[in-house]
Amino acid sequence: MPNQRQYSPADRILMQADAALRTLLPFSGQPNRPNPAVLKTDAELSESEARHVAGLMRINHTGEVCAQALYQGQALTARLPRVRQAMERAADEEIDHLAWCEQRIRQLGSHTSVLNPLFYGLSFGVGASAGLLSDRISLGFVAATEDQVCKHLDDHLAQLPEADQKSRSILEQMREDEAHHSTVALEAGGVRFPAPVKFGMSLVAKLMTKTTYRL
């Protein structure tokens, strides 16, 4: 088996900067999988429906920005190579979600959140801190975060207009992927966070959703 390349701290910092730019610059993330909405018929939405769906998709896009930052921060500080590689793989898979959400937002005539750079920086710091504490806590944080994301996606799926099959197909695939990420993180040794910690995380998530729905 060929030896894997060993990156220096400087290399990793440059890689993190590149990842941040690819996450935050419009249409810079290239998905690995086709957008599940491509084969769905575009529905006629009223102005208020389109505005509401765009707000929901903007929330989900910002959630993916946070996920990218979280995984990149954890990969930077992970102790075990297998954990670092798992974080990097998860970040790659989340790029699909990032691109799909942005495409749908643009189709609806709206924009991504202006607060994305702020949320990226905060999430990167949280991810790096979790990685510094321990790999098990870092993986547990992934599982707890993905559980929160699944709850938000369930709520958004319930709010979508019945005719909007494009947005629905994107969120359903995201829901499946996020649940898988949570399971993988726990199976890799992540700790299960207690209910009070999860409650605190949900409060922070609500702050993000309230601000990015319109901004």
Short mmCIF file of C-alpha atoms in Angstrom, two decimals:
data_model
loop_
_atom_site.label_atom_id
_atom_site.label_comp_id
_atom_site.label_asym_id
_atom_site.label_seq_id
_atom_site.Cartn_x
_atom_site.Cartn_y
_atom_site.Cartn_z
CA MET A 1 0.00 0.00 0.00
CA PRO A 2 1.50 3.40 -0.94
CA ASN A 3 2.32 5.75 1.89
CA GLN A 4 -0.11 8.58 2.39
CA ARG A 5 1.33 12.03 2.03
CA GLN A 6 2.16 13.72 5.31
CA TYR A 7 1.08 17.36 5.37
CA SER A 8 2.93 20.00 7.37
CA PRO A 9 1.05 22.47 9.63
CA ALA A 10 1.56 25.15 6.98
CA ASP A 11 0.08 22.85 4.32
CA ARG A 12 -2.97 22.22 6.48
CA ILE A 13 -3.53 25.93 7.12
CA LEU A 14 -3.43 26.60 3.37
CA MET A 15 -5.85 23.73 2.80
CA GLN A 16 -8.22 25.20 5.39
CA ALA A 17 -8.05 28.61 3.70
CA ASP A 18 -8.85 26.98 0.35
CA ALA A 19 -11.78 25.10 1.90
CA ALA A 20 -13.14 28.32 3.40
CA LEU A 21 -13.02 30.12 0.05
CA ARG A 22 -14.68 27.20 -1.75
CA THR A 23 -17.42 27.22 0.86
CA LEU A 24 -18.10 30.95 0.98
CA LEU A 25 -17.64 32.08 -2.63
CA PRO A 26 -20.77 31.72 -4.82
CA PHE A 27 -20.92 28.53 -6.92
CA SER A 28 -17.37 27.54 -6.00
CA GLY A 29 -18.26 24.15 -4.52
CA GLN A 30 -18.57 21.43 -7.15
CA PRO A 31 -20.94 18.59 -6.18
CA ASN A 32 -19.87 15.00 -6.70
CA ARG A 33 -23.43 13.75 -7.17
CA PRO A 34 -26.19 15.02 -9.49
CA ASN A 35 -28.70 17.39 -7.94
CA PRO A 36 -31.75 15.25 -7.02
CA ALA A 37 -34.01 18.11 -8.12
CA VAL A 38 -32.91 17.96 -11.77
CA LEU A 39 -35.54 15.44 -12.85
CA LYS A 40 -38.36 17.06 -10.86
CA THR A 41 -40.93 19.33 -12.49
CA ASP A 42 -40.67 22.99 -11.56
CA ALA A 43 -43.89 24.00 -9.81
CA GLU A 44 -45.68 27.32 -10.06
CA LEU A 45 -45.26 28.93 -6.64
CA SER A 46 -46.91 32.11 -5.46
CA GLU A 47 -44.64 35.02 -4.54
CA SER A 48 -45.12 34.37 -0.82
CA GLU A 49 -44.50 30.62 -1.23
CA ALA A 50 -41.32 31.20 -3.23
CA ARG A 51 -40.09 33.70 -0.64
CA HIS A 52 -40.79 31.26 2.21
CA VAL A 53 -39.12 28.32 0.48
CA ALA A 54 -36.11 30.49 -0.35
CA GLY A 55 -35.85 31.39 3.34
CA LEU A 56 -35.94 27.73 4.33
CA MET A 57 -33.32 26.80 1.75
CA ARG A 58 -31.17 29.73 2.88
CA ILE A 59 -31.26 28.33 6.42
CA ASN A 60 -30.22 24.91 5.11
CA HIS A 61 -27.44 26.44 3.00
CA THR A 62 -26.04 28.24 6.04
CA GLY A 63 -26.32 24.98 7.97
CA GLU A 64 -24.09 23.37 5.34
CA VAL A 65 -21.64 26.28 5.59
CA CYS A 66 -21.48 25.59 9.34
CA ALA A 67 -21.04 21.86 8.69
CA GLN A 68 -18.11 22.53 6.36
CA ALA A 69 -16.44 24.75 8.94
CA LEU A 70 -17.12 22.30 11.74
CA TYR A 71 -15.61 19.36 9.88
CA GLN A 72 -12.61 21.37 8.68
CA GLY A 73 -11.90 22.58 12.20
CA GLN A 74 -12.16 19.07 13.58
CA ALA A 75 -9.92 17.67 10.84
CA LEU A 76 -7.28 20.27 11.68
CA THR A 77 -7.05 19.24 15.33
CA ALA A 78 -7.96 15.53 15.20
CA ARG A 79 -5.33 13.31 16.81
CA LEU A 80 -5.95 10.03 15.00
CA PRO A 81 -5.43 9.89 11.21
CA ARG A 82 -8.58 7.79 10.75
CA VAL A 83 -10.67 10.45 12.52
CA ARG A 84 -9.12 13.22 10.44
CA GLN A 85 -9.86 11.27 7.26
CA ALA A 86 -13.45 10.65 8.39
CA MET A 87 -13.95 14.38 8.95
CA GLU A 88 -12.50 15.21 5.55
CA ARG A 89 -14.75 12.63 3.85
CA ALA A 90 -17.81 14.05 5.60
CA ALA A 91 -16.86 17.57 4.51
CA ASP A 92 -16.59 16.36 0.90
CA GLU A 93 -20.06 14.82 1.08
CA GLU A 94 -21.54 18.00 2.57
CA ILE A 95 -20.32 19.97 -0.48
CA ASP A 96 -23.12 18.31 -2.44
CA HIS A 97 -25.69 19.73 -0.04
CA LEU A 98 -24.07 23.16 -0.15
CA ALA A 99 -24.20 23.29 -3.94
CA TRP A 100 -27.74 21.89 -4.21
CA CYS A 101 -29.13 24.41 -1.73
CA GLU A 102 -27.42 27.32 -3.47
CA GLN A 103 -28.73 26.23 -6.86
CA ARG A 104 -32.28 26.06 -5.52
CA ILE A 105 -32.02 29.44 -3.80
CA ARG A 106 -30.90 31.05 -7.07
CA GLN A 107 -33.73 29.34 -8.96
CA LEU A 108 -36.15 30.92 -6.51
CA GLY A 109 -34.68 34.35 -7.25
CA SER A 110 -33.10 34.82 -3.84
CA HIS A 111 -29.65 34.94 -2.24
CA THR A 112 -27.53 33.07 0.28
CA SER A 113 -27.07 34.53 3.76
CA VAL A 114 -24.79 37.55 4.22
CA LEU A 115 -23.96 36.12 7.64
CA ASN A 116 -22.24 33.01 6.26
CA PRO A 117 -18.67 34.24 6.91
CA LEU A 118 -19.55 34.89 10.56
CA PHE A 119 -21.13 31.47 11.03
CA TYR A 120 -18.23 29.79 9.23
CA GLY A 121 -15.72 31.36 11.60
CA LEU A 122 -17.71 30.48 14.71
CA SER A 123 -18.28 26.89 13.58
CA PHE A 124 -14.65 26.41 12.64
CA GLY A 125 -13.64 27.51 16.14
CA VAL A 126 -16.12 25.11 17.74
CA GLY A 127 -14.92 22.23 15.58
CA ALA A 128 -11.25 22.90 16.28
CA SER A 129 -11.95 23.16 20.02
CA ALA A 130 -13.85 19.88 20.03
CA GLY A 131 -10.95 18.21 18.23
CA LEU A 132 -8.49 19.55 20.79
CA LEU A 133 -10.52 18.08 23.65
CA SER A 134 -10.55 14.54 22.22
CA ASP A 135 -11.46 12.61 19.11
CA ARG A 136 -14.35 10.90 20.91
CA ILE A 137 -15.87 14.26 21.87
CA SER A 138 -15.28 15.55 18.35
CA LEU A 139 -17.12 12.58 16.85
CA GLY A 140 -19.86 12.91 19.45
CA PHE A 141 -20.29 16.54 18.49
CA VAL A 142 -20.74 15.50 14.87
CA ALA A 143 -23.45 13.01 15.85
CA ALA A 144 -25.28 15.53 18.04
CA THR A 145 -25.06 18.22 15.37
CA GLU A 146 -26.38 15.93 12.65
CA ASP A 147 -29.27 14.92 14.90
CA GLN A 148 -30.18 18.60 15.22
CA VAL A 149 -29.94 19.03 11.46
CA CYS A 150 -32.29 16.10 10.89
CA LYS A 151 -34.89 17.71 13.15
CA HIS A 152 -34.65 20.97 11.21
CA LEU A 153 -34.97 19.14 7.91
CA ASP A 154 -38.07 17.29 9.12
CA ASP A 155 -39.61 20.63 10.10
CA HIS A 156 -38.75 22.20 6.75
CA LEU A 157 -40.11 19.24 4.80
CA ALA A 158 -43.41 19.69 6.63
CA GLN A 159 -43.49 23.38 5.67
CA LEU A 160 -42.81 22.98 1.94
CA PRO A 161 -45.69 23.52 -0.48
CA GLU A 162 -46.92 20.15 -1.72
CA ALA A 163 -46.18 21.10 -5.32
CA ASP A 164 -42.52 21.99 -4.69
CA GLN A 165 -40.96 18.64 -5.50
CA LYS A 166 -37.59 20.19 -6.39
CA SER A 167 -36.92 21.50 -2.90
CA ARG A 168 -38.42 18.39 -1.34
CA SER A 169 -36.14 16.02 -3.26
CA ILE A 170 -33.07 17.99 -2.12
CA LEU A 171 -34.08 18.04 1.54
CA GLU A 172 -35.02 14.35 1.56
CA GLN A 173 -31.59 13.35 0.23
CA MET A 174 -29.92 15.66 2.73
CA ARG A 175 -31.97 14.09 5.54
CA GLU A 176 -30.78 10.63 4.55
CA ASP A 177 -27.13 11.70 4.34
CA GLU A 178 -27.14 13.57 7.67
CA ALA A 179 -28.66 10.61 9.51
CA HIS A 180 -25.93 8.40 8.04
CA HIS A 181 -23.21 10.83 9.19
CA SER A 182 -24.59 10.71 12.73
CA THR A 183 -24.59 6.91 12.77
CA VAL A 184 -21.06 6.70 11.37
CA ALA A 185 -19.74 9.16 13.97
CA LEU A 186 -21.18 7.14 16.86
CA GLU A 187 -19.94 3.85 15.42
CA ALA A 188 -16.46 5.37 15.11
CA GLY A 189 -16.40 5.94 18.87
CA GLY A 190 -18.21 9.23 19.39
CA VAL A 191 -19.71 9.88 22.81
CA ARG A 192 -23.46 10.38 23.15
CA PHE A 193 -24.04 13.89 24.45
CA PRO A 194 -26.47 14.29 27.39
CA ALA A 195 -29.83 15.99 26.90
CA PRO A 196 -28.81 19.36 28.50
CA VAL A 197 -25.93 19.72 26.03
CA LYS A 198 -28.20 18.92 23.11
CA PHE A 199 -30.73 21.45 24.40
CA GLY A 200 -28.03 24.13 24.46
CA MET A 201 -27.05 23.24 20.90
CA SER A 202 -30.68 23.54 19.81
CA LEU A 203 -30.88 27.08 21.23
CA VAL A 204 -27.82 28.10 19.22
CA ALA A 205 -29.34 26.49 16.12
CA LYS A 206 -32.55 28.48 16.60
CA LEU A 207 -30.54 31.71 16.68
CA MET A 208 -28.96 30.77 13.36
CA THR A 209 -32.29 29.91 11.73
CA LYS A 210 -34.00 33.08 12.91
CA THR A 211 -31.30 35.34 11.51
CA THR A 212 -30.59 33.60 8.21
CA TYR A 213 -34.25 33.14 7.17
CA ARG A 214 -34.24 36.73 5.90
CA LEU A 215 -30.56 37.71 5.95
#
